[in-house]
Amino acid sequence: MSRWLTEQEQRAWRGLLRMTAQLNARMNRQLLQDYGISLTDYEVLVVLSEASAGRLRVFEVADALAWEQSRVSHQLARMQRRGLIAREDCASDARGAFAVLTGTGRAAIERAAPAHVETVRQLVFDGLSRDQLTALTEVTTGVLDRLAATAG
């Protein structure tokens, strides 16, 4: 038997979905208009820019972003065509490859990051009290921990 959401749970859930969709759309628009990169480009560039030597195995990019392998492969191919990343074969695994941040990719993330962070701050964090920020952190951490514990 299904345990249906209460009215309050349903409002919270649908609000979370709408908020996430609207934030993603706003961030994507801002990054495309101002810097010529999409939000998905930005996410990949962040992961690679934070990696040692700006390179990760493709499966590590997928894991870091919680994306399906096919989505990562298509995204990396698009970014490679635009010179944001390069792909390098893995010497220890003939089937594996590295995604490597290029100079163009590093320049793109360094240009876009300050304005992106400011937009996040204005749209999300400037409107939260310290208690709300603590609660948001606890909620997201708790949900992510439950997801990790039930990953299959």
GROMACS .gro file of C-alpha atoms in nm:
model
  152
    1MET     CA    1   0.000   0.000   0.000
    2SER     CA    2   0.133   0.344  -0.093
    3ARG     CA    3   0.205   0.602   0.172
    4TRP     CA    4   0.083   0.913  -0.006
    5LEU     CA    5   0.244   1.244   0.068
    6THR     CA    6   0.061   1.472   0.307
    7GLU     CA    7  -0.050   1.807   0.171
    8GLN     CA    8   0.247   1.978   0.340
    9GLU     CA    9   0.493   1.715   0.211
   10GLN     CA   10   0.350   1.749  -0.139
   11ARG     CA   11   0.385   2.131  -0.128
   12ALA     CA   12   0.744   2.096  -0.005
   13TRP     CA   13   0.833   1.833  -0.268
   14ARG     CA   14   0.679   2.021  -0.559
   15GLY     CA   15   0.832   2.343  -0.436
   16LEU     CA   16   1.174   2.179  -0.425
   17LEU     CA   17   1.132   2.053  -0.782
   18ARG     CA   18   1.014   2.395  -0.909
   19MET     CA   19   1.290   2.578  -0.722
   20THR     CA   20   1.559   2.346  -0.858
   21ALA     CA   21   1.426   2.372  -1.214
   22GLN     CA   22   1.403   2.752  -1.198
   23LEU     CA   23   1.749   2.792  -1.043
   24ASN     CA   24   1.901   2.561  -1.306
   25ALA     CA   25   1.726   2.750  -1.587
   26ARG     CA   26   1.837   3.090  -1.451
   27MET     CA   27   2.198   2.974  -1.403
   28ASN     CA   28   2.206   2.818  -1.748
   29ARG     CA   29   2.073   3.137  -1.911
   30GLN     CA   30   2.321   3.357  -1.725
   31LEU     CA   31   2.620   3.140  -1.811
   32LEU     CA   32   2.519   3.106  -2.178
   33GLN     CA   33   2.447   3.477  -2.226
   34ASP     CA   34   2.748   3.610  -2.040
   35TYR     CA   35   3.014   3.343  -2.094
   36GLY     CA   36   2.903   3.114  -2.377
   37ILE     CA   37   2.900   2.802  -2.161
   38SER     CA   38   2.604   2.602  -2.033
   39LEU     CA   39   2.540   2.504  -1.673
   40THR     CA   40   2.636   2.147  -1.762
   41ASP     CA   41   2.963   2.275  -1.913
   42TYR     CA   42   3.021   2.469  -1.592
   43GLU     CA   43   2.958   2.164  -1.373
   44VAL     CA   44   3.213   1.957  -1.567
   45LEU     CA   45   3.464   2.242  -1.566
   46VAL     CA   46   3.431   2.278  -1.187
   47VAL     CA   47   3.496   1.907  -1.131
   48LEU     CA   48   3.799   1.909  -1.360
   49SER     CA   49   3.937   2.237  -1.225
   50GLU     CA   50   3.930   2.094  -0.874
   51ALA     CA   51   4.101   1.768  -0.977
   52SER     CA   52   4.472   1.708  -0.956
   53ALA     CA   53   4.635   1.834  -1.276
   54GLY     CA   54   4.287   1.914  -1.414
   55ARG     CA   55   4.226   1.558  -1.524
   56LEU     CA   56   3.998   1.273  -1.424
   57ARG     CA   57   3.898   0.940  -1.565
   58VAL     CA   58   3.565   0.969  -1.745
   59PHE     CA   59   3.398   0.740  -1.489
   60GLU     CA   60   3.525   0.971  -1.212
   61VAL     CA   61   3.356   1.267  -1.380
   62ALA     CA   62   3.035   1.063  -1.397
   63ASP     CA   63   3.064   0.970  -1.029
   64ALA     CA   64   3.141   1.325  -0.918
   65LEU     CA   65   2.835   1.462  -1.100
   66ALA     CA   66   2.607   1.161  -1.034
   67TRP     CA   67   2.541   1.138  -1.409
   68GLU     CA   68   2.491   0.834  -1.630
   69GLN     CA   69   2.794   0.732  -1.833
   70SER     CA   70   2.621   0.810  -2.164
   71ARG     CA   71   2.533   1.164  -2.050
   72VAL     CA   72   2.894   1.227  -1.950
   73SER     CA   73   3.025   1.089  -2.279
   74HIS     CA   74   2.794   1.311  -2.485
   75GLN     CA   75   2.871   1.618  -2.272
   76LEU     CA   76   3.247   1.561  -2.292
   77ALA     CA   77   3.225   1.516  -2.670
   78ARG     CA   78   3.044   1.850  -2.704
   79MET     CA   79   3.299   2.020  -2.480
   80GLN     CA   80   3.590   1.862  -2.667
   81ARG     CA   81   3.459   1.997  -2.999
   82ARG     CA   82   3.462   2.346  -2.844
   83GLY     CA   83   3.813   2.304  -2.701
   84LEU     CA   84   3.707   2.318  -2.334
   85ILE     CA   85   3.841   1.972  -2.256
   86ALA     CA   86   4.060   1.712  -2.422
   87ARG     CA   87   4.039   1.336  -2.401
   88GLU     CA   88   4.349   1.131  -2.341
   89ASP     CA   89   4.385   0.755  -2.350
   90CYS     CA   90   4.463   0.579  -2.026
   91ALA     CA   91   4.795   0.392  -2.046
   92SER     CA   92   4.697   0.143  -1.775
   93ASP     CA   93   4.350   0.067  -1.917
   94ALA     CA   94   4.307   0.052  -2.294
   95ARG     CA   95   3.929   0.095  -2.259
   96GLY     CA   96   3.958   0.397  -2.029
   97ALA     CA   97   4.012   0.763  -2.100
   98PHE     CA   98   4.087   1.082  -1.913
   99ALA     CA   99   3.897   1.407  -1.946
  100VAL     CA  100   4.153   1.686  -1.927
  101LEU     CA  101   4.087   2.055  -1.871
  102THR     CA  102   4.238   2.263  -2.153
  103GLY     CA  103   4.367   2.619  -2.126
  104THR     CA  104   4.046   2.733  -2.296
  105GLY     CA  105   3.839   2.540  -2.041
  106ARG     CA  106   4.035   2.680  -1.748
  107ALA     CA  107   3.995   3.033  -1.883
  108ALA     CA  108   3.620   2.977  -1.924
  109ILE     CA  109   3.569   2.860  -1.565
  110GLU     CA  110   3.791   3.137  -1.426
  111ARG     CA  111   3.590   3.400  -1.617
  112ALA     CA  112   3.247   3.258  -1.530
  113ALA     CA  113   3.294   3.149  -1.167
  114PRO     CA  114   3.288   3.490  -0.992
  115ALA     CA  115   2.961   3.600  -1.155
  116HIS     CA  116   2.807   3.255  -1.116
  117VAL     CA  117   2.888   3.248  -0.745
  118GLU     CA  118   2.747   3.598  -0.704
  119THR     CA  119   2.424   3.491  -0.876
  120VAL     CA  120   2.396   3.188  -0.644
  121ARG     CA  121   2.457   3.413  -0.346
  122GLN     CA  122   2.190   3.665  -0.456
  123LEU     CA  123   1.925   3.408  -0.550
  124VAL     CA  124   1.975   3.165  -0.260
  125PHE     CA  125   2.197   3.258   0.029
  126ASP     CA  126   2.132   3.631   0.069
  127GLY     CA  127   1.769   3.546   0.145
  128LEU     CA  128   1.845   3.294   0.419
  129SER     CA  129   1.902   3.352   0.788
  130ARG     CA  130   2.185   3.163   0.961
  131ASP     CA  131   1.927   2.919   1.105
  132GLN     CA  132   1.773   2.862   0.761
  133LEU     CA  133   2.117   2.797   0.613
  134THR     CA  134   2.189   2.546   0.889
  135ALA     CA  135   1.853   2.375   0.829
  136LEU     CA  136   1.910   2.366   0.451
  137THR     CA  137   2.254   2.214   0.503
  138GLU     CA  138   2.113   1.950   0.739
  139VAL     CA  139   1.830   1.862   0.502
  140THR     CA  140   2.050   1.830   0.193
  141THR     CA  141   2.316   1.635   0.382
  142GLY     CA  142   2.058   1.401   0.529
  143VAL     CA  143   1.891   1.329   0.196
  144LEU     CA  144   2.227   1.280   0.021
  145ASP     CA  145   2.338   1.042   0.298
  146ARG     CA  146   2.018   0.835   0.258
  147LEU     CA  147   2.067   0.827  -0.118
  148ALA     CA  148   2.425   0.707  -0.076
  149ALA     CA  149   2.320   0.441   0.174
  150THR     CA  150   2.056   0.302  -0.063
  151ALA     CA  151   2.256   0.330  -0.389
  152GLY     CA  152   2.232   0.017  -0.590
   0.00000   0.00000   0.00000
